[in-house]
Short mmCIF file of C-alpha atoms and ligand atoms in Angstrom, two decimals:
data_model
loop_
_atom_site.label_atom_id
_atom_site.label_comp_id
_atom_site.label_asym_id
_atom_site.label_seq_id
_atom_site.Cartn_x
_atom_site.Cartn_y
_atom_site.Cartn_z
CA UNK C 859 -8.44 23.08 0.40
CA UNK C 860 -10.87 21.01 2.65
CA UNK C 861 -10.46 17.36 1.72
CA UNK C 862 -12.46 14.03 2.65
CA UNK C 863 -10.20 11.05 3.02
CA UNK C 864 -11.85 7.81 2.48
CA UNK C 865 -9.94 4.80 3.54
CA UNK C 866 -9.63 1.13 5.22
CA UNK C 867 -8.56 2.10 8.69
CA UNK C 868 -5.97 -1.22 8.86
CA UNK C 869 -1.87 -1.50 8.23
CA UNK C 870 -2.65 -2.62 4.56
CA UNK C 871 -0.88 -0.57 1.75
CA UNK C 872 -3.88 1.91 0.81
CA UNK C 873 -5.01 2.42 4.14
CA UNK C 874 -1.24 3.54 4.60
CA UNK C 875 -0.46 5.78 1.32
CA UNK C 876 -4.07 7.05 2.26
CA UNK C 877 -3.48 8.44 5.60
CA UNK C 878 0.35 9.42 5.16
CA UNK C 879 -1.35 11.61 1.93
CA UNK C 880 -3.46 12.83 4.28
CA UNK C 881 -1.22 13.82 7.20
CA UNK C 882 1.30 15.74 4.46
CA UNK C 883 -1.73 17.51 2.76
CA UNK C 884 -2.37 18.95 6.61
CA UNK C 885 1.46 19.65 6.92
CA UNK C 886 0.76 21.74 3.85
CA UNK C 887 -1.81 23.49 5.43
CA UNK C 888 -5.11 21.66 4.07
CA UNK C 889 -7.88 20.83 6.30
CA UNK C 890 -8.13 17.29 5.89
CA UNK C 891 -10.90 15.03 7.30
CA UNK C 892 -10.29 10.82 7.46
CA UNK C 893 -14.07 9.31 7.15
CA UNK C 894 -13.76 5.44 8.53
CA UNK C 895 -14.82 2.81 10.73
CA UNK C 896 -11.71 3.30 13.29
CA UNK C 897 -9.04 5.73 13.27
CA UNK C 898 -6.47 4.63 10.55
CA UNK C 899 -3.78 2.54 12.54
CA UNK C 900 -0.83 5.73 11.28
CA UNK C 901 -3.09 8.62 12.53
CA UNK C 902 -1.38 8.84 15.34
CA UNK C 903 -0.74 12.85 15.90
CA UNK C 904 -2.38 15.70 16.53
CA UNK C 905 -2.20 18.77 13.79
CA UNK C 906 -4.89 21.00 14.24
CA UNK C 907 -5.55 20.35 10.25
CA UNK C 908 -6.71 16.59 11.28
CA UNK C 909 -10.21 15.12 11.73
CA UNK C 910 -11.20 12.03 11.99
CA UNK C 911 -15.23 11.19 12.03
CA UNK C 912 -15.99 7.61 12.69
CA UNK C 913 -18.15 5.57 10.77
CA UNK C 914 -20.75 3.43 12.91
CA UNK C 915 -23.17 0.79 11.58
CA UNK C 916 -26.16 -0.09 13.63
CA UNK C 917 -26.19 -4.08 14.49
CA UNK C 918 -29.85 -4.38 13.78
CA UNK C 919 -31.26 -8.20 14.10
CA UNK C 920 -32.65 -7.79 10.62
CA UNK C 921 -29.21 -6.56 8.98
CA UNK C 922 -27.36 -10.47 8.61
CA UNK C 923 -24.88 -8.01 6.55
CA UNK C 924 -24.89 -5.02 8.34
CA UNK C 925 -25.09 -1.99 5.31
CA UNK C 926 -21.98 -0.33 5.81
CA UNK C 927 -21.86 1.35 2.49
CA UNK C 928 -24.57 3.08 3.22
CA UNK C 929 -23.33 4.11 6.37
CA UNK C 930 -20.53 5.67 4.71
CA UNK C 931 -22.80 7.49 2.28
CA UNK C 932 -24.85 9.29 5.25
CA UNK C 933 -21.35 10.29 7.45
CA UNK C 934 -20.38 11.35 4.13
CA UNK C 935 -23.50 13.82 3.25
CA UNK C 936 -22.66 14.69 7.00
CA UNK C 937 -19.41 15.30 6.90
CA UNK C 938 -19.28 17.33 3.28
CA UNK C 939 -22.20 19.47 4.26
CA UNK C 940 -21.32 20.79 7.81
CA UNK C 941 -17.38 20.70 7.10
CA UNK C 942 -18.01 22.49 3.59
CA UNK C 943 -15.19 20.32 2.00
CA UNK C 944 -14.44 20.89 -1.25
CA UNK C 945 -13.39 17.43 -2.60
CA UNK C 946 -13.37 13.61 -1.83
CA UNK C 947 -10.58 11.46 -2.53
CA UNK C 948 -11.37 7.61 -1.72
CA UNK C 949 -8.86 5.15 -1.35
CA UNK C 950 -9.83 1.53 -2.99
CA UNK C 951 -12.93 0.97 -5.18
CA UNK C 952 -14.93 -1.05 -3.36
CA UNK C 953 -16.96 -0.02 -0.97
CA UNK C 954 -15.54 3.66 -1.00
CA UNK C 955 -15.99 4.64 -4.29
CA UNK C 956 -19.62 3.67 -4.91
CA UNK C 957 -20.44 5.09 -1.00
CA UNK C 958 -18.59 8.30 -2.52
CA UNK C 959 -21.36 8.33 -6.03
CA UNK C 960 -24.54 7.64 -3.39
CA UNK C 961 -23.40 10.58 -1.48
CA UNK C 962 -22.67 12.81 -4.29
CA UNK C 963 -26.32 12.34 -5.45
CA UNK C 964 -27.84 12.95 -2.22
CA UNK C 965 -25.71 16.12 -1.70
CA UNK C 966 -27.11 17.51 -5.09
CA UNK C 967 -30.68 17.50 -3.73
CA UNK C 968 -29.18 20.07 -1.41
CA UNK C 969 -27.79 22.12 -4.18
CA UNK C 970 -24.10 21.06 -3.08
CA UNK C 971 -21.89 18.88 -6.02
CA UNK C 972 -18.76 17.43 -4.26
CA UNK C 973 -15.96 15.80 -6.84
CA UNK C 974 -14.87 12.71 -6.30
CA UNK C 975 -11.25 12.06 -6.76
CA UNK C 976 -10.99 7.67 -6.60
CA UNK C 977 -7.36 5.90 -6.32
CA UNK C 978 -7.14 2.46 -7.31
CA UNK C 979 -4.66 0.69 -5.35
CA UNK C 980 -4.90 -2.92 -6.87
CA UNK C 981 -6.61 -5.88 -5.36
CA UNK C 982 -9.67 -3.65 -5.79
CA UNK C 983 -8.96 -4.01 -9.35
CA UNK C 984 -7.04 -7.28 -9.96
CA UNK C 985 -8.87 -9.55 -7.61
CA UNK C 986 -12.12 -8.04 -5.83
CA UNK C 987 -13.00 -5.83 -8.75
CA UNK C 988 -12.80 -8.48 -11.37
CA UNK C 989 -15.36 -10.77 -9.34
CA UNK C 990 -18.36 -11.06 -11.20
CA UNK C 991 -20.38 -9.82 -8.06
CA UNK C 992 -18.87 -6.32 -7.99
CA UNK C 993 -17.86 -5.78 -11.74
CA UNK C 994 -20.69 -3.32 -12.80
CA UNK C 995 -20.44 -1.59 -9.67
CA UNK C 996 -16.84 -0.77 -10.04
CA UNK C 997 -17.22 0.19 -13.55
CA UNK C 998 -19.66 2.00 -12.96
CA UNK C 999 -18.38 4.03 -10.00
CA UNK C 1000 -14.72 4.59 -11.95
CA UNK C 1001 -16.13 6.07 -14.69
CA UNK C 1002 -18.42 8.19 -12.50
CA UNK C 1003 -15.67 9.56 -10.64
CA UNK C 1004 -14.18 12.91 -11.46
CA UNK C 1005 -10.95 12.29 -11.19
CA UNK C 1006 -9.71 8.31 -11.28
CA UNK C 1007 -5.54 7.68 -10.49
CA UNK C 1008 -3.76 4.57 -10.49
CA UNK C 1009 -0.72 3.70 -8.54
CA UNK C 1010 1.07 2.34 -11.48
CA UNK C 1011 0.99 1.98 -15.09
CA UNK C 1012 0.48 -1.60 -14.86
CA UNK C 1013 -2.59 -1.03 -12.54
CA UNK C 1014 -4.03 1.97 -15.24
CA UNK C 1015 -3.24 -0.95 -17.43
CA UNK C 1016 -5.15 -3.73 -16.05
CA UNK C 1017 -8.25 -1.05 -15.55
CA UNK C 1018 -8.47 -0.88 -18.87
CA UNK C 1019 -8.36 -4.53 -19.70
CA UNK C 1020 -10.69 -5.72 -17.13
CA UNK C 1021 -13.38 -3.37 -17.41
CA UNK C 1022 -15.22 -0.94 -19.96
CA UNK C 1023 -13.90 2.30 -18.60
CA UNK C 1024 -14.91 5.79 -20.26
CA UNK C 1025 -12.65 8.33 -17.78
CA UNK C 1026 -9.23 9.18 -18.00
CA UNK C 1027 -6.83 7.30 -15.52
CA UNK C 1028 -3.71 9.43 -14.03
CA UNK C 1029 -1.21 7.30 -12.85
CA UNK C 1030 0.83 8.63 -9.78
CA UNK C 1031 2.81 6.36 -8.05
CA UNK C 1032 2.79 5.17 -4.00
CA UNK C 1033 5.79 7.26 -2.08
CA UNK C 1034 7.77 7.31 1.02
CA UNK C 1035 8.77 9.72 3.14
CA UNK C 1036 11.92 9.41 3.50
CA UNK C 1037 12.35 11.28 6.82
CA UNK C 1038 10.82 8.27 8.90
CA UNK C 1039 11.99 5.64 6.54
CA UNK C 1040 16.11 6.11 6.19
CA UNK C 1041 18.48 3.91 7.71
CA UNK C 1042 18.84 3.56 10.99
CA UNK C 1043 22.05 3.02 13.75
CA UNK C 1044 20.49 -0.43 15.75
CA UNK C 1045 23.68 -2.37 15.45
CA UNK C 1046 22.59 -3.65 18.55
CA UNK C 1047 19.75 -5.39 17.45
CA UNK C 1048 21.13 -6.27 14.70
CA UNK C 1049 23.95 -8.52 16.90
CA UNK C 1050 21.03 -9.51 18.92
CA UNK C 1051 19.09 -11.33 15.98
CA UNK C 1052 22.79 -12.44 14.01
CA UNK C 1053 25.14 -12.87 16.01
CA UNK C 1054 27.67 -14.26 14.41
CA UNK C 1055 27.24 -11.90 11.44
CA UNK C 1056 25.08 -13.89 9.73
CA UNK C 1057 22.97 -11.91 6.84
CA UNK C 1058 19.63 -10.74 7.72
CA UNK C 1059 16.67 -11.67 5.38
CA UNK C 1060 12.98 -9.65 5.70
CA UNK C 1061 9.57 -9.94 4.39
CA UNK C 1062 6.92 -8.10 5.12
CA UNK C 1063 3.27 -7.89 4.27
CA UNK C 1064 -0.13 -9.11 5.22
CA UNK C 1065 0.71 -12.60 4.67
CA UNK C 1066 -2.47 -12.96 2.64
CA UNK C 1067 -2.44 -15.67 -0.21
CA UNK C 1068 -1.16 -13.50 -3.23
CA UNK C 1069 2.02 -12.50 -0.94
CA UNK C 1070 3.06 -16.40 -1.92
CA UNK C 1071 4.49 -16.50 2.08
CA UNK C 1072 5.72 -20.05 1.69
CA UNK C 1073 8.15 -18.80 -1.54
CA UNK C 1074 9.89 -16.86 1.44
CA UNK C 1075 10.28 -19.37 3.26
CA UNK C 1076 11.36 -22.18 0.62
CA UNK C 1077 13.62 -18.92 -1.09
CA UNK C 1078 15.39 -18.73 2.07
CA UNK C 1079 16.18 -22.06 2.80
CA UNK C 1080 17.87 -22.53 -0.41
CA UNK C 1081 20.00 -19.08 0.70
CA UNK C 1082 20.93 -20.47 4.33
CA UNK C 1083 22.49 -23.93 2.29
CA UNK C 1084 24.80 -21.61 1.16
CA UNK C 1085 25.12 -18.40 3.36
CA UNK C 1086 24.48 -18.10 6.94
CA UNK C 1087 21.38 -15.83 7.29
CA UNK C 1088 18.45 -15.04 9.41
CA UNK C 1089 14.38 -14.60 7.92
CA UNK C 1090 12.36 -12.01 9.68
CA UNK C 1091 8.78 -12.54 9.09
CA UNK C 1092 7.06 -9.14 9.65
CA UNK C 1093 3.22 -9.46 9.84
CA UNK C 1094 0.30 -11.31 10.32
CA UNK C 1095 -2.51 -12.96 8.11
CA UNK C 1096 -4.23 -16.07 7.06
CA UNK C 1097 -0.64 -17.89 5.85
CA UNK C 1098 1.17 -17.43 8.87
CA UNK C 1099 0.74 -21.20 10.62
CA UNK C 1100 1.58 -22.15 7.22
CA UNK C 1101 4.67 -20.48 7.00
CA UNK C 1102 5.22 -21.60 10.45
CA UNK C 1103 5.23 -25.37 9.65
CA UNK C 1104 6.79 -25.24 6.27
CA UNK C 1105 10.02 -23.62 8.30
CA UNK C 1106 9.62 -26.59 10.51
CA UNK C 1107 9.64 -29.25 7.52
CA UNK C 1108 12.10 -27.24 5.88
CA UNK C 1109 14.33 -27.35 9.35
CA UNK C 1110 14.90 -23.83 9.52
CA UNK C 1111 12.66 -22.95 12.04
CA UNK C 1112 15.56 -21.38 14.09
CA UNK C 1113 16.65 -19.34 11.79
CA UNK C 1114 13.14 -17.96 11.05
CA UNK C 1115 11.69 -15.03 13.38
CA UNK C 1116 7.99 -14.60 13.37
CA UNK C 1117 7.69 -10.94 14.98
CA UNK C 1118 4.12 -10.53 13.66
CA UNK C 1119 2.37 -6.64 13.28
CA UNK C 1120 5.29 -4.30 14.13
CA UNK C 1121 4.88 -0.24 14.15
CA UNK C 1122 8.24 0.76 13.75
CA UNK C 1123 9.03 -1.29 10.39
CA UNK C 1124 11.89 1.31 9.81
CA UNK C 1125 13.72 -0.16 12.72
CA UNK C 1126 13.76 -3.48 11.43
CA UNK C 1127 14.44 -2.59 8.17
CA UNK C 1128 17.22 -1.05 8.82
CA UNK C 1129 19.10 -4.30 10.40
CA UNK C 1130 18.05 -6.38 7.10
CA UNK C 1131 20.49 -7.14 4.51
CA UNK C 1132 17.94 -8.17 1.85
CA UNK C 1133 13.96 -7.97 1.35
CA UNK C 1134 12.06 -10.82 -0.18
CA UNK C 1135 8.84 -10.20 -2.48
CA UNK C 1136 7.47 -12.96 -4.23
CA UNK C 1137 4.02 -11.80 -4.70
CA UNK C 1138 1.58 -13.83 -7.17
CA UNK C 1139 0.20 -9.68 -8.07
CA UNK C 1140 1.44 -6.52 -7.12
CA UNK C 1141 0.54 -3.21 -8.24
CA UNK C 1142 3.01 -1.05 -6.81
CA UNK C 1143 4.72 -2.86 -3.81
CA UNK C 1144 4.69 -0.61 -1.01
CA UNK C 1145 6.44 -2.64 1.79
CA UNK C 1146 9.31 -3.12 -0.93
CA UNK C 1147 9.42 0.72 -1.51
CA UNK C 1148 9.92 1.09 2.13
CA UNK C 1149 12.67 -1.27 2.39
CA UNK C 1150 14.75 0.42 -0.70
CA UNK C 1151 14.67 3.50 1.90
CA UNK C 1152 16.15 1.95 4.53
CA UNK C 1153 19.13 0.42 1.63
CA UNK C 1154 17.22 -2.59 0.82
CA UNK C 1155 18.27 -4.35 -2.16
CA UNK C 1156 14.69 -6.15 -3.29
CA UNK C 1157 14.13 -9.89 -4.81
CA UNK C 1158 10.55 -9.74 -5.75
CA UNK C 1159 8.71 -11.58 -8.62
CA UNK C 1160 7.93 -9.84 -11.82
CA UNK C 1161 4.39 -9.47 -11.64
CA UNK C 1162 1.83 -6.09 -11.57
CA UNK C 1163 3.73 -2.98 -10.88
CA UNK C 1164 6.97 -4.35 -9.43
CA UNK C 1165 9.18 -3.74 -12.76
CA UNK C 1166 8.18 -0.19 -12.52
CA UNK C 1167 9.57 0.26 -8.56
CA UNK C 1168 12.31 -2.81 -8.53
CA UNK C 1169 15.42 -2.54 -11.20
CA UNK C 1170 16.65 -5.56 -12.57
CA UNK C 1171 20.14 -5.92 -11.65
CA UNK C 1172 20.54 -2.74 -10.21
CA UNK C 1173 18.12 -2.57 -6.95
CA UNK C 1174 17.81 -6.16 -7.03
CA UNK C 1175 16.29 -8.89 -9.05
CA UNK C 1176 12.59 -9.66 -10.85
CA UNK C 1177 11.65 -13.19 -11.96
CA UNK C 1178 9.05 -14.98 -12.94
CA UNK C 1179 6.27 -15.42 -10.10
CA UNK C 1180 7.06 -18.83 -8.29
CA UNK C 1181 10.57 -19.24 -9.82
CA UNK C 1182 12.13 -20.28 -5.85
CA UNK C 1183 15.45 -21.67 -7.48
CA UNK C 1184 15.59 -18.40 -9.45
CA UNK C 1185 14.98 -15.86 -6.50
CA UNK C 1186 17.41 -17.81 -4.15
CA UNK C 1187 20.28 -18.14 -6.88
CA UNK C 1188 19.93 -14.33 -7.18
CA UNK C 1189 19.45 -13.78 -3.27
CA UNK C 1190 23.18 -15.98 -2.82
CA UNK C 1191 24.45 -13.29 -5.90
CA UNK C 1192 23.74 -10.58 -4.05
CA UNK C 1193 24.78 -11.61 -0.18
CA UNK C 1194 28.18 -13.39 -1.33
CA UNK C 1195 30.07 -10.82 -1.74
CA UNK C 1196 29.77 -7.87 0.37
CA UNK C 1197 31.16 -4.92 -2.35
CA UNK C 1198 28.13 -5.91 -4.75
CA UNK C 1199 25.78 -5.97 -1.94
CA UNK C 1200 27.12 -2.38 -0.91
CA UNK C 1201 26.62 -1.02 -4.51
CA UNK C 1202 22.92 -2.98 -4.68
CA UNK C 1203 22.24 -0.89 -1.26
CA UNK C 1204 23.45 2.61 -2.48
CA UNK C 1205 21.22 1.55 -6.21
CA UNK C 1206 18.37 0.49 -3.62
CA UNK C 1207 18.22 3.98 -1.61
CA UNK C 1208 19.08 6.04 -4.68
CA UNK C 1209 16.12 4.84 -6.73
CA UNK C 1210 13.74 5.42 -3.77
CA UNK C 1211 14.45 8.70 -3.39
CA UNK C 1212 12.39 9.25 -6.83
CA UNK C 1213 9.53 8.36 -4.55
CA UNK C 1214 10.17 11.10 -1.74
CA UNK C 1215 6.66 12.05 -0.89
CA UNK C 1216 8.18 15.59 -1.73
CA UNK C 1217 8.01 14.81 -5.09
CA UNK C 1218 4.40 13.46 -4.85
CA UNK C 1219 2.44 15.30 -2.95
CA UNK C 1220 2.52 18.36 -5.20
CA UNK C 1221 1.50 15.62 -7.94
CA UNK C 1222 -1.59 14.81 -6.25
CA UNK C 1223 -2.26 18.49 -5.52
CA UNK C 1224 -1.82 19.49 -8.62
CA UNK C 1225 -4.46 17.21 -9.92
CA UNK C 1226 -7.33 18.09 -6.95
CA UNK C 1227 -6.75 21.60 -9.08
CA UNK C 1228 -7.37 20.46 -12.23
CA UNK C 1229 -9.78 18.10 -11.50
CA UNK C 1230 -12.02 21.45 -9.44
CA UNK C 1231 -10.65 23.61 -12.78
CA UNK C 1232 -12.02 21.11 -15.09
CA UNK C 1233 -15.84 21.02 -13.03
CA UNK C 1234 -15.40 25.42 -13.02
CA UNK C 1235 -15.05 25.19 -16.81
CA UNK C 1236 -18.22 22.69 -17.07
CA UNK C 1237 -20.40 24.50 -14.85
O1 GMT D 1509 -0.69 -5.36 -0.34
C1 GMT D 1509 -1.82 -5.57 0.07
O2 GMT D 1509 -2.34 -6.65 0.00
C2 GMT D 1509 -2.62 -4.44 0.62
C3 GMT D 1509 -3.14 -3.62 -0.51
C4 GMT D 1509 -4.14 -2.62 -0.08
O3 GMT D 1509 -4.90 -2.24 -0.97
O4 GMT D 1509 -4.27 -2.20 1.05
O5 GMT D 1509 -2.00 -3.03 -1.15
C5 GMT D 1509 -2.13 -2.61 -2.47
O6 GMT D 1509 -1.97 -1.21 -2.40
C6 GMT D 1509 -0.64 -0.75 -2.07
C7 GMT D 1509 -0.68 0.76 -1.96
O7 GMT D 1509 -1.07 1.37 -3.15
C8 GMT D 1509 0.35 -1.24 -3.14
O8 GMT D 1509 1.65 -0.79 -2.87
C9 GMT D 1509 0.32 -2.78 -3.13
O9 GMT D 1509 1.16 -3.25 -4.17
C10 GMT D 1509 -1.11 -3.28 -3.39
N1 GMT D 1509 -1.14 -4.74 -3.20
C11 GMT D 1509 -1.40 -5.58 -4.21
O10 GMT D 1509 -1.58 -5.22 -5.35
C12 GMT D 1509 -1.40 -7.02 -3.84
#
């Protein structure tokens, strides 16, 4: 198949599960073509099944806001015509899916009707989508869609509850490929960051508002009263200086590492004893998946998609979003005793594994078909 991969270009989730789709498809042997403003920050190979045409908007004075949705929609027309793809599959709602309709009607007045397969990843649904401002647009561009998947049931879910939606939704989870993501020998750094054997705490994300940042850092100084541990803050957003001076007032600043936007996430993974997510929504929970590769047990709220990924008691432990004492009393459970925290990793790796991207990818394959079946039979 020839396939159009819409996505945001940056480190968050859906620009990831996007291009990581995309670089398996081309493993497979489809011809797969990434349409964006930069080159996704993982699309960093060369497979002669790869393209990658860049989006550009023009800065004219006039544009305060320059247009890039329609942008999009002409490098789409472009692409789809002269690459003769056979199907689009946009990652996030908003702007991608509505680009995706505009170019599908401009490609009919050349005789040419491309499918458009749409993924909802989450805050396109739970916070941007629900805005008043974009509402009608996303409805209207999920249920023009031909093909709409979710990347949870809770996420399918919320769809339904938040807007008027005619189409089917097909849920098929995020996944990991667990060649990259498996634990790795760095004892070494791992005696450079603890030491004296203390236990190694990690969160990572975007440090955006509705990762609740400042839990992490009030969780873990509740832990350190009562185990000696480390916090590695992975990432970089809008909370950081927050977090930063909340470990300060907490006086745990030196046991808290900011190491900001790291590639090789496996790596540091693989030294951390625990992973902390106490997000205020989550569909899926991505960055959690990819710690429960590298044996990460997971403490992570309850919210969105999390119950579906995270086992209670068995890969670690949900509660209720903002419950601090409640994640840190659970945290101390787990570290204190380092036979349950061995069984917790083995539960943690074992129930990733359902997620190998070689279970998934045939998933999504499997429904380009019967989406292009389904149009056959119409037409
Ligand atoms: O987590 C983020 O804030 C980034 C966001 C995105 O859309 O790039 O991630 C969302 O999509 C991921 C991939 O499907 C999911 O694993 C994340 O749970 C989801 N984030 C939220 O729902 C907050």
């Amino acid at each position: 198949m020839k396939i159009g991969i819409v996505c945001y270009p940056t480190f968050g989730g859906s620009g990831v599960v996007a291009t990581e789709l995309g670089k398996a498809l081309a493993d497979r042997g489809h011809q797969v073509h990434f349409v964006t403003y930069n080159q996704p920050a993982r699309l960093d190979l060369f497979s002669e099944n790869l393209f990658y045409h860049e989006v550009s908007v023009s800065n004219y004075p006039l544009f305060d806001f320059p247009p890039y949705e329609l942008a999009l929609a002409s490098r789409l027309v472009d692409v789809v015509r002269f690459e003769k793809l056979d199907l689009l599959h946009v990652h996030y709602a908003i702007p991608h899916a509505s680009a995706a309709f505009m170019a599908k009607q401009i490609l009919m007045t050349y005789g040419i009707y491309i499918p458009v397969v749409t993924t909802l990843h989450g805050t396109d649904i739970t916070l941007v989508g629900k805005d008043r401002t974009f509402k009608p647009v996303v409805t209207f561009s999920i249920n023009k869609s031909d093909g709409v998947t979710a990347v949870s049931e809770h996420l399918r879910n919320d769809t339904f509850d938040f807007f008027e939606i005619e189409n089917d939704i097909r849920v098929i989870p995020n996944f990991i490929d667990l060649n990259r993501f498996n634990l790795k020998p760095k004892d070494h750094f791992k005696k450079a960051i603890a030491p004296n054997g203390e236990k190694i705490i990690i969160h990572t994300s975007n440090f955006r508002k509705v990762k609740r940042t400042a839990d992490v850092i009030r969780i873990f100084a509740k832990i350190v009263e009562k185990i000696p541990a480390k916090l590695l803050m992975v990432g970089d957003g809008v909370e950081r200086s927050q977090c930063e001076q909340l470990a300060r007032d907490l006086n745990v600043c030196d046991e808290v590492r900011f190491l900001g936007k790291q590639d090789a996430i496996e790596e540091i993974l693989s030294v951390s004893d625990l992973f902390l997510m106490p997000s205020e929504s989550e569909s899926f929970g991505l960055a959690a998946l990819e710690a429960m590769a590298c044996k990460v047990p997971v403490i992570s709220s309850n919210a969105g998609g999390l119950p579906e990924l995270n086992a209670d008691g068995e890969t670690g432990f949900l509660k209720n979003v903002g419950d601090v004492n409640g994640m840190a009393e659970k945290a101390i459970y787990i570290l204190e005793d380092d036979e349950r925290l061995k069984t917790f990793k083995e539960n943690a790796l074992a129930r990733a594994k359902k997620f190998d991207l070689a279970n998934i990818l045939p998933v999504y394959e499997n429904y380009y078909l019967e989406v292009l079946e389904k149009l056959k039979e119409k037409a």
